[in-house]
PDB file of C-alpha atoms in Angstrom:
ATOM      1  CA  MET A   1     137.835 118.755 208.000  1.00 71.00           C
ATOM      2  CA  ARG A   2     140.786 119.692 205.594  1.00 89.00           C
ATOM      3  CA  PRO A   3     141.465 117.505 202.619  1.00 96.00           C
ATOM      4  CA  LEU A   4     143.888 114.699 203.163  1.00 98.00           C
ATOM      5  CA  LYS A   5     147.241 115.517 201.609  1.00 98.00           C
ATOM      6  CA  ILE A   6     148.494 112.455 199.704  1.00 98.00           C
ATOM      7  CA  GLY A   7     151.714 112.387 197.738  1.00 98.00           C
ATOM      8  CA  VAL A   8     152.454 110.034 194.889  1.00 98.00           C
ATOM      9  CA  LEU A   9     155.825 109.156 193.321  1.00 98.00           C
ATOM     10  CA  ASN A  10     154.663 108.152 189.893  1.00 98.00           C
ATOM     11  CA  VAL A  11     157.260 105.943 188.184  1.00 98.00           C
ATOM     12  CA  MET A  12     154.859 104.235 185.742  1.00 96.00           C
ATOM     13  CA  HIS A  13     155.408 104.195 182.023  1.00 93.00           C
ATOM     14  CA  ASP A  14     151.890 105.809 181.329  1.00 95.00           C
ATOM     15  CA  LYS A  15     152.191 108.663 183.762  1.00 97.00           C
ATOM     16  CA  GLN A  16     149.212 110.742 182.678  1.00 97.00           C
ATOM     17  CA  ALA A  17     146.984 107.524 182.797  1.00 97.00           C
ATOM     18  CA  THR A  18     148.338 106.690 186.235  1.00 98.00           C
ATOM     19  CA  ASN A  19     147.611 110.075 187.597  1.00 98.00           C
ATOM     20  CA  GLU A  20     143.988 109.831 186.234  1.00 98.00           C
ATOM     21  CA  ARG A  21     143.577 106.272 187.671  1.00 98.00           C
ATOM     22  CA  LEU A  22     144.947 107.177 191.135  1.00 98.00           C
ATOM     23  CA  THR A  23     142.791 110.361 191.268  1.00 98.00           C
ATOM     24  CA  ARG A  24     139.658 108.172 190.435  1.00 98.00           C
ATOM     25  CA  VAL A  25     140.223 105.557 193.026  1.00 98.00           C
ATOM     26  CA  LEU A  26     141.495 107.884 195.755  1.00 98.00           C
ATOM     27  CA  THR A  27     138.482 110.156 195.445  1.00 98.00           C
ATOM     28  CA  HIS A  28     135.877 107.335 194.927  1.00 97.00           C
ATOM     29  CA  SER A  29     134.749 107.409 198.671  1.00 96.00           C
ATOM     30  CA  GLY A  30     134.000 111.038 198.612  1.00 95.00           C
ATOM     31  CA  GLN A  31     136.591 111.844 201.278  1.00 96.00           C
ATOM     32  CA  PRO A  32     138.344 115.251 200.223  1.00 97.00           C
ATOM     33  CA  VAL A  33     141.824 114.638 199.112  1.00 98.00           C
ATOM     34  CA  GLU A  34     144.588 116.861 197.764  1.00 98.00           C
ATOM     35  CA  LEU A  35     146.847 114.895 195.559  1.00 98.00           C
ATOM     36  CA  HIS A  36     150.571 115.743 194.769  1.00 98.00           C
ATOM     37  CA  PHE A  37     152.177 113.950 192.000  1.00 98.00           C
ATOM     38  CA  TYR A  38     156.007 113.709 191.678  1.00 98.00           C
ATOM     39  CA  TYR A  39     158.709 112.141 189.572  1.00 98.00           C
ATOM     40  CA  PRO A  40     162.297 111.141 190.880  1.00 98.00           C
ATOM     41  CA  THR A  41     164.781 113.887 189.911  1.00 97.00           C
ATOM     42  CA  LEU A  42     167.583 111.351 189.425  1.00 96.00           C
ATOM     43  CA  HIS A  43     165.459 109.782 186.586  1.00 96.00           C
ATOM     44  CA  TYR A  44     165.979 112.934 184.505  1.00 94.00           C
ATOM     45  CA  PRO A  45     169.602 114.257 185.250  1.00 90.00           C
ATOM     46  CA  GLN A  46     169.149 116.766 182.365  1.00 89.00           C
ATOM     47  CA  GLY A  47     165.645 117.801 183.430  1.00 91.00           C
ATOM     48  CA  ALA A  48     162.292 116.253 182.944  1.00 94.00           C
ATOM     49  CA  PRO A  49     160.745 116.256 179.539  1.00 95.00           C
ATOM     50  CA  ALA A  50     158.061 118.819 179.039  1.00 97.00           C
ATOM     51  CA  ALA A  51     155.259 116.198 179.001  1.00 96.00           C
ATOM     52  CA  VAL A  52     156.445 114.893 182.384  1.00 97.00           C
ATOM     53  CA  ALA A  53     157.016 118.345 183.973  1.00 97.00           C
ATOM     54  CA  ALA A  54     153.636 119.387 182.854  1.00 97.00           C
ATOM     55  CA  ILE A  55     151.912 116.759 185.038  1.00 98.00           C
ATOM     56  CA  LEU A  56     154.455 115.852 187.735  1.00 98.00           C
ATOM     57  CA  SER A  57     156.603 117.876 190.073  1.00 98.00           C
ATOM     58  CA  PRO A  58     160.169 117.038 190.981  1.00 97.00           C
ATOM     59  CA  LEU A  59     160.262 114.992 194.163  1.00 98.00           C
ATOM     60  CA  SER A  60     160.976 117.118 197.364  1.00 98.00           C
ATOM     61  CA  ILE A  61     161.815 114.723 200.291  1.00 97.00           C
ATOM     62  CA  THR A  62     161.032 117.715 202.715  1.00 97.00           C
ATOM     63  CA  GLU A  63     157.617 118.164 201.161  1.00 98.00           C
ATOM     64  CA  ALA A  64     156.951 114.474 201.070  1.00 98.00           C
ATOM     65  CA  GLN A  65     157.355 114.370 204.854  1.00 98.00           C
ATOM     66  CA  THR A  66     154.554 116.943 205.279  1.00 98.00           C
ATOM     67  CA  MET A  67     151.948 114.545 203.646  1.00 98.00           C
ATOM     68  CA  ASP A  68     149.336 112.599 205.467  1.00 98.00           C
ATOM     69  CA  ALA A  69     150.085 109.614 203.258  1.00 98.00           C
ATOM     70  CA  PHE A  70     152.345 108.722 200.319  1.00 98.00           C
ATOM     71  CA  ILE A  71     152.123 106.272 197.523  1.00 98.00           C
ATOM     72  CA  VAL A  72     155.072 104.923 195.433  1.00 98.00           C
ATOM     73  CA  THR A  73     153.590 103.313 192.222  1.00 98.00           C
ATOM     74  CA  GLY A  74     154.747 100.429 190.274  1.00 96.00           C
ATOM     75  CA  ALA A  75     157.090 100.567 187.361  1.00 95.00           C
ATOM     76  CA  PRO A  76     158.134  98.148 184.479  1.00 91.00           C
ATOM     77  CA  LEU A  77     161.409  97.496 186.097  1.00 94.00           C
ATOM     78  CA  GLU A  78     160.883  94.388 188.208  1.00 93.00           C
ATOM     79  CA  ALA A  79     163.135  92.307 186.078  1.00 92.00           C
ATOM     80  CA  LEU A  80     166.057  94.613 186.767  1.00 95.00           C
ATOM     81  CA  PRO A  81     168.124  94.468 189.951  1.00 96.00           C
ATOM     82  CA  PHE A  82     167.459  97.425 192.153  1.00 97.00           C
ATOM     83  CA  SER A  83     171.044  98.476 191.869  1.00 95.00           C
ATOM     84  CA  ALA A  84     170.466  99.052 188.171  1.00 97.00           C
ATOM     85  CA  ILE A  85     167.709 101.624 188.598  1.00 97.00           C
ATOM     86  CA  THR A  86     169.295 105.011 188.173  1.00 96.00           C
ATOM     87  CA  TYR A  87     167.023 106.678 190.850  1.00 97.00           C
ATOM     88  CA  ILE A  88     167.020 103.958 193.421  1.00 98.00           C
ATOM     89  CA  ASP A  89     169.000 105.979 195.958  1.00 98.00           C
ATOM     90  CA  GLU A  90     166.382 108.756 195.754  1.00 98.00           C
ATOM     91  CA  VAL A  91     163.693 106.304 196.200  1.00 98.00           C
ATOM     92  CA  ASN A  92     165.376 104.698 199.286  1.00 98.00           C
ATOM     93  CA  GLN A  93     165.957 108.178 200.607  1.00 98.00           C
ATOM     94  CA  LEU A  94     162.171 108.793 200.280  1.00 98.00           C
ATOM     95  CA  PHE A  95     161.413 105.559 202.064  1.00 98.00           C
ATOM     96  CA  ASP A  96     163.528 106.555 204.984  1.00 98.00           C
ATOM     97  CA  ALA A  97     162.134 110.027 205.183  1.00 98.00           C
ATOM     98  CA  LEU A  98     158.535 108.797 205.133  1.00 98.00           C
ATOM     99  CA  ALA A  99     159.260 106.284 207.831  1.00 98.00           C
ATOM    100  CA  ALA A 100     160.990 108.919 209.956  1.00 98.00           C
ATOM    101  CA  ALA A 101     158.114 111.293 209.655  1.00 97.00           C
ATOM    102  CA  HIS A 102     155.511 108.530 210.385  1.00 97.00           C
ATOM    103  CA  VAL A 103     153.617 109.110 206.988  1.00 98.00           C
ATOM    104  CA  VAL A 104     151.151 106.501 206.090  1.00 98.00           C
ATOM    105  CA  GLN A 105     152.667 104.497 203.100  1.00 98.00           C
ATOM    106  CA  LEU A 106     151.184 102.562 200.335  1.00 98.00           C
ATOM    107  CA  HIS A 107     153.652 100.766 198.012  1.00 98.00           C
ATOM    108  CA  LEU A 108     152.292  99.417 194.806  1.00 98.00           C
ATOM    109  CA  CYS A 109     153.787  96.458 192.758  1.00 98.00           C
ATOM    110  CA  TRP A 110     157.420  97.398 192.045  1.00 98.00           C
ATOM    111  CA  GLY A 111     157.177 100.199 194.591  1.00 98.00           C
ATOM    112  CA  GLY A 112     156.203  97.296 197.161  1.00 98.00           C
ATOM    113  CA  MET A 113     159.262  95.159 195.952  1.00 98.00           C
ATOM    114  CA  ALA A 114     161.729  98.116 196.386  1.00 98.00           C
ATOM    115  CA  ALA A 115     160.163  98.976 199.779  1.00 98.00           C
ATOM    116  CA  LEU A 116     160.324  95.356 201.196  1.00 98.00           C
ATOM    117  CA  ALA A 117     163.878  94.984 199.963  1.00 98.00           C
ATOM    118  CA  HIS A 118     164.960  98.345 201.507  1.00 98.00           C
ATOM    119  CA  PHE A 119     163.279  98.126 204.880  1.00 98.00           C
ATOM    120  CA  TYR A 120     163.400  94.295 205.503  1.00 98.00           C
ATOM    121  CA  GLY A 121     166.038  92.794 203.202  1.00 98.00           C
ATOM    122  CA  ILE A 122     163.338  90.659 201.394  1.00 98.00           C
ATOM    123  CA  GLU A 123     164.825  89.267 198.173  1.00 98.00           C
ATOM    124  CA  LYS A 124     163.243  89.441 194.695  1.00 98.00           C
ATOM    125  CA  HIS A 125     163.332  86.607 192.148  1.00 97.00           C
ATOM    126  CA  LEU A 126     162.137  86.405 188.586  1.00 97.00           C
ATOM    127  CA  LEU A 127     158.989  84.321 187.840  1.00 97.00           C
ATOM    128  CA  PRO A 128     159.123  81.584 185.116  1.00 95.00           C
ATOM    129  CA  HIS A 129     156.733  83.713 183.149  1.00 94.00           C
ATOM    130  CA  LYS A 130     154.918  86.992 183.700  1.00 96.00           C
ATOM    131  CA  LEU A 131     152.052  86.809 186.224  1.00 98.00           C
ATOM    132  CA  PHE A 132     149.443  88.459 183.992  1.00 98.00           C
ATOM    133  CA  GLY A 133     145.804  88.389 184.357  1.00 98.00           C
ATOM    134  CA  VAL A 134     142.874  88.535 186.721  1.00 98.00           C
ATOM    135  CA  TYR A 135     142.948  85.783 189.520  1.00 98.00           C
ATOM    136  CA  PRO A 136     140.862  84.707 192.576  1.00 98.00           C
ATOM    137  CA  HIS A 137     142.473  85.315 196.039  1.00 98.00           C
ATOM    138  CA  LYS A 138     142.362  84.150 199.588  1.00 98.00           C
ATOM    139  CA  ILE A 139     142.593  86.035 202.868  1.00 98.00           C
ATOM    140  CA  VAL A 140     145.213  84.486 205.165  1.00 97.00           C
ATOM    141  CA  ALA A 141     144.915  87.257 207.897  1.00 97.00           C
ATOM    142  CA  GLU A 142     142.247  89.767 208.546  1.00 96.00           C
ATOM    143  CA  THR A 143     142.827  93.426 207.673  1.00 97.00           C
ATOM    144  CA  PRO A 144     140.413  96.472 207.512  1.00 97.00           C
ATOM    145  CA  LEU A 145     141.760  97.155 203.980  1.00 98.00           C
ATOM    146  CA  LEU A 146     140.067  94.132 202.695  1.00 98.00           C
ATOM    147  CA  ALA A 147     137.010  94.147 205.065  1.00 97.00           C
ATOM    148  CA  GLY A 148     133.812  92.832 203.433  1.00 95.00           C
ATOM    149  CA  LEU A 149     135.660  90.812 200.824  1.00 98.00           C
ATOM    150  CA  GLN A 150     135.256  87.034 200.729  1.00 96.00           C
ATOM    151  CA  ASP A 151     137.744  84.388 199.656  1.00 97.00           C
ATOM    152  CA  GLY A 152     137.640  84.241 195.775  1.00 98.00           C
ATOM    153  CA  PHE A 153     137.638  88.003 195.363  1.00 98.00           C
ATOM    154  CA  LYS A 154     139.363  89.077 192.069  1.00 98.00           C
ATOM    155  CA  ALA A 155     142.363  91.231 191.420  1.00 98.00           C
ATOM    156  CA  PRO A 156     144.573  91.884 188.394  1.00 98.00           C
ATOM    157  CA  HIS A 157     148.350  91.224 188.353  1.00 98.00           C
ATOM    158  CA  ALA A 158     151.005  92.207 185.828  1.00 97.00           C
ATOM    159  CA  ARG A 159     154.492  91.403 186.917  1.00 97.00           C
ATOM    160  CA  TYR A 160     157.627  89.456 186.093  1.00 96.00           C
ATOM    161  CA  ALA A 161     158.993  89.102 189.588  1.00 98.00           C
ATOM    162  CA  GLU A 162     158.026  88.085 193.058  1.00 98.00           C
ATOM    163  CA  MET A 163     159.320  88.684 196.606  1.00 98.00           C
ATOM    164  CA  ASP A 164     160.432  85.784 198.736  1.00 98.00           C
ATOM    165  CA  LEU A 165     157.402  84.511 200.496  1.00 97.00           C
ATOM    166  CA  ALA A 166     159.382  82.486 203.129  1.00 98.00           C
ATOM    167  CA  GLN A 167     161.381  85.578 204.170  1.00 98.00           C
ATOM    168  CA  ILE A 168     158.242  87.568 204.558  1.00 98.00           C
ATOM    169  CA  ARG A 169     156.664  84.983 206.714  1.00 98.00           C
ATOM    170  CA  GLN A 170     159.781  85.008 208.879  1.00 98.00           C
ATOM    171  CA  GLN A 171     159.813  88.758 209.307  1.00 98.00           C
ATOM    172  CA  PRO A 172     157.876  89.390 212.651  1.00 97.00           C
ATOM    173  CA  GLN A 173     157.113  92.886 211.707  1.00 98.00           C
ATOM    174  CA  LEU A 174     155.250  91.963 208.509  1.00 98.00           C
ATOM    175  CA  THR A 175     151.799  90.415 208.239  1.00 98.00           C
ATOM    176  CA  LEU A 176     150.995  88.418 205.018  1.00 98.00           C
ATOM    177  CA  GLU A 177     147.304  89.115 204.533  1.00 98.00           C
ATOM    178  CA  ALA A 178     146.324  87.895 201.101  1.00 98.00           C
ATOM    179  CA  LEU A 179     147.410  85.742 198.208  1.00 98.00           C
ATOM    180  CA  THR A 180     146.212  84.432 194.948  1.00 98.00           C
ATOM    181  CA  GLU A 181     144.811  80.929 195.349  1.00 97.00           C
ATOM    182  CA  THR A 182     148.058  79.567 193.727  1.00 97.00           C
ATOM    183  CA  GLY A 183     150.256  81.427 196.338  1.00 97.00           C
ATOM    184  CA  ASP A 184     151.309  84.752 194.676  1.00 98.00           C
ATOM    185  CA  LEU A 185     151.446  87.908 196.741  1.00 98.00           C
ATOM    186  CA  LEU A 186     148.621  90.360 196.984  1.00 98.00           C
ATOM    187  CA  LEU A 187     148.908  92.191 200.255  1.00 98.00           C
ATOM    188  CA  VAL A 188     151.435  92.550 203.150  1.00 98.00           C
ATOM    189  CA  GLU A 189     151.348  95.072 205.908  1.00 98.00           C
ATOM    190  CA  ASN A 190     153.397  96.387 208.804  1.00 98.00           C
ATOM    191  CA  HIS A 191     150.702  97.873 210.950  1.00 97.00           C
ATOM    192  CA  HIS A 192     152.967  99.526 213.521  1.00 97.00           C
ATOM    193  CA  ALA A 193     154.931 101.360 210.697  1.00 97.00           C
ATOM    194  CA  GLU A 194     151.839 102.127 208.681  1.00 97.00           C
ATOM    195  CA  GLN A 195     153.096 100.457 205.661  1.00 98.00           C
ATOM    196  CA  ALA A 196     150.940  98.506 203.075  1.00 98.00           C
ATOM    197  CA  PHE A 197     152.448  96.674 200.194  1.00 98.00           C
ATOM    198  CA  MET A 198     149.962  95.847 197.377  1.00 98.00           C
ATOM    199  CA  PHE A 199     151.200  93.765 194.469  1.00 98.00           C
ATOM    200  CA  ALA A 200     147.985  93.755 192.369  1.00 98.00           C
ATOM    201  CA  HIS A 201     147.325  96.660 189.975  1.00 98.00           C
ATOM    202  CA  LEU A 202     144.057  97.406 191.698  1.00 98.00           C
ATOM    203  CA  GLU A 203     144.281 101.038 190.446  1.00 98.00           C
ATOM    204  CA  TYR A 204     143.699  99.728 186.843  1.00 98.00           C
ATOM    205  CA  GLY A 205     140.344 100.336 185.204  1.00 98.00           C
ATOM    206  CA  ARG A 206     138.599  97.916 182.754  1.00 98.00           C
ATOM    207  CA  LYS A 207     141.081  98.372 179.989  1.00 97.00           C
ATOM    208  CA  GLY A 208     144.324  98.636 182.125  1.00 97.00           C
ATOM    209  CA  LEU A 209     145.624  95.153 181.397  1.00 97.00           C
ATOM    210  CA  LEU A 210     144.679  95.500 177.701  1.00 96.00           C
ATOM    211  CA  HIS A 211     146.772  98.679 177.298  1.00 96.00           C
ATOM    212  CA  GLU A 212     149.684  97.173 179.104  1.00 95.00           C
ATOM    213  CA  TYR A 213     149.451  94.100 176.725  1.00 95.00           C
ATOM    214  CA  GLN A 214     149.167  96.279 173.666  1.00 94.00           C
ATOM    215  CA  ARG A 215     152.196  98.340 174.787  1.00 92.00           C
ATOM    216  CA  GLU A 216     154.445  95.382 175.310  1.00 90.00           C
ATOM    217  CA  ILE A 217     153.564  93.797 171.817  1.00 91.00           C
ATOM    218  CA  SER A 218     153.943  97.057 170.124  1.00 91.00           C
ATOM    219  CA  THR A 219     157.244  97.752 171.714  1.00 86.00           C
ATOM    220  CA  TYR A 220     158.747  94.365 170.967  1.00 81.00           C
ATOM    221  CA  PRO A 221     156.756  92.863 168.083  1.00 83.00           C
ATOM    222  CA  ASP A 222     159.394  90.092 167.603  1.00 83.00           C
ATOM    223  CA  ARG A 223     158.545  88.649 170.977  1.00 82.00           C
ATOM    224  CA  HIS A 224     155.868  86.321 172.178  1.00 83.00           C
ATOM    225  CA  TYR A 225     153.817  87.710 175.036  1.00 87.00           C
ATOM    226  CA  ARG A 226     151.193  85.846 176.839  1.00 90.00           C
ATOM    227  CA  GLN A 227     147.808  87.293 176.946  1.00 95.00           C
ATOM    228  CA  PRO A 228     146.366  88.385 180.246  1.00 97.00           C
ATOM    229  CA  GLU A 229     144.530  85.353 181.640  1.00 97.00           C
ATOM    230  CA  ASN A 230     140.917  85.305 182.816  1.00 98.00           C
ATOM    231  CA  TYR A 231     140.181  88.745 181.378  1.00 98.00           C
ATOM    232  CA  PHE A 232     138.814  88.779 177.806  1.00 97.00           C
ATOM    233  CA  ALA A 233     135.231  87.620 177.074  1.00 96.00           C
ATOM    234  CA  ASP A 234     136.640  86.758 173.614  1.00 95.00           C
ATOM    235  CA  PRO A 235     140.365  85.978 174.032  1.00 93.00           C
ATOM    236  CA  ALA A 236     140.806  85.165 170.282  1.00 91.00           C
ATOM    237  CA  HIS A 237     139.999  88.744 169.484  1.00 90.00           C
ATOM    238  CA  LEU A 238     141.195  90.437 172.493  1.00 90.00           C
ATOM    239  CA  ALA A 239     137.616  91.577 172.834  1.00 94.00           C
ATOM    240  CA  GLY A 240     135.345  92.148 175.967  1.00 96.00           C
ATOM    241  CA  PRO A 241     137.800  93.028 178.769  1.00 97.00           C
ATOM    242  CA  GLN A 242     136.070  92.317 182.014  1.00 97.00           C
ATOM    243  CA  PHE A 243     136.262  94.514 185.060  1.00 98.00           C
ATOM    244  CA  ASP A 244     135.979  91.743 187.647  1.00 98.00           C
ATOM    245  CA  TRP A 245     137.973  93.549 190.321  1.00 98.00           C
ATOM    246  CA  ALA A 246     135.836  96.633 190.428  1.00 98.00           C
ATOM    247  CA  ALA A 247     134.585  95.652 193.899  1.00 98.00           C
ATOM    248  CA  THR A 248     138.062  94.766 195.208  1.00 98.00           C
ATOM    249  CA  GLN A 249     139.201  98.143 193.865  1.00 98.00           C
ATOM    250  CA  ALA A 250     136.455 100.123 195.610  1.00 98.00           C
ATOM    251  CA  VAL A 251     136.944  98.279 198.973  1.00 98.00           C
ATOM    252  CA  PHE A 252     140.690  98.531 199.085  1.00 98.00           C
ATOM    253  CA  PHE A 253     141.120 102.148 198.126  1.00 98.00           C
ATOM    254  CA  ASP A 254     138.084 103.480 200.108  1.00 98.00           C
ATOM    255  CA  GLN A 255     139.300 101.671 203.186  1.00 98.00           C
ATOM    256  CA  TRP A 256     142.808 102.864 202.735  1.00 98.00           C
ATOM    257  CA  VAL A 257     141.624 106.469 202.422  1.00 98.00           C
ATOM    258  CA  ALA A 258     139.437 106.061 205.530  1.00 97.00           C
ATOM    259  CA  HIS A 259     142.413 104.666 207.392  1.00 98.00           C
ATOM    260  CA  VAL A 260     144.443 107.678 206.471  1.00 98.00           C
ATOM    261  CA  ALA A 261     141.682 109.981 207.692  1.00 97.00           C
ATOM    262  CA  GLU A 262     141.488 108.059 211.015  1.00 96.00           C
ATOM    263  CA  VAL A 263     145.277 108.276 211.578  1.00 96.00           C
ATOM    264  CA  VAL A 264     145.061 112.061 210.818  1.00 95.00           C
ATOM    265  CA  LYS A 265     142.087 112.359 213.276  1.00 92.00           C
ATOM    266  CA  THR A 266     144.144 110.422 215.957  1.00 90.00           C
ATOM    267  CA  LYS A 267     147.158 112.599 215.530  1.00 86.00           C
ATOM    268  CA  GLY A 268     145.011 115.714 215.857  1.00 79.00           C
ATOM    269  CA  ASP A 269     143.315 114.405 219.017  1.00 73.00           C
ATOM    270  CA  LYS A 270     146.737 113.996 220.742  1.00 64.00           C
TER     271      LYS A 270
END
């Protein structure tokens, strides 16, 4: 069987680390995959910096439509309106092209917010403070992507905004499948359109939240930032970050890759 072709629009701040994280989790199951990493061309109107061009290709909408699956990553932009994102038109064009070509889609964090807004008109609102830490979750609708996990499973979150839960519940095409125990979004799907919207940073390794926290406090040392909750064994010294979502990570990404393989097989059998 040929490798699965999976495209990734990488709009995270730490692009090299994001490539490495996604490569690790998408190859964990042993299923052969061929990964293609892209950047939005409108983000760099004068041309991508050498460090970006060395690891990402300029987004080709035509090429994206040939993929078996496509991922749009998160981005540290959730506090901004979508209209303020310089490359949002290109992202929306990508969304429409993937849908038209029936490509399996996985939208992560900000990518999920942008896709829900574009496809379904779901509104985004700022949270009172950043949802930042590792939290237990509950399953509210069964899905193969979480098969084998029990209520209380852990996942890491890192975002300043949330999508309107009531609007999601009112949209008949969407299935709300998992929330934190306090009601924050984890997973939404449109099964018919092969779209999954994951709001946790399940691709993060053990130190992912630590690195995000360090980036924020070093960028804006005059601001106060909340530490990630339920994460450090020794919060006073930012020591002992726990990898409590390792099982969730493996289940979700292994099942998603298996689902992509099944879709490809089904298409081939027709």
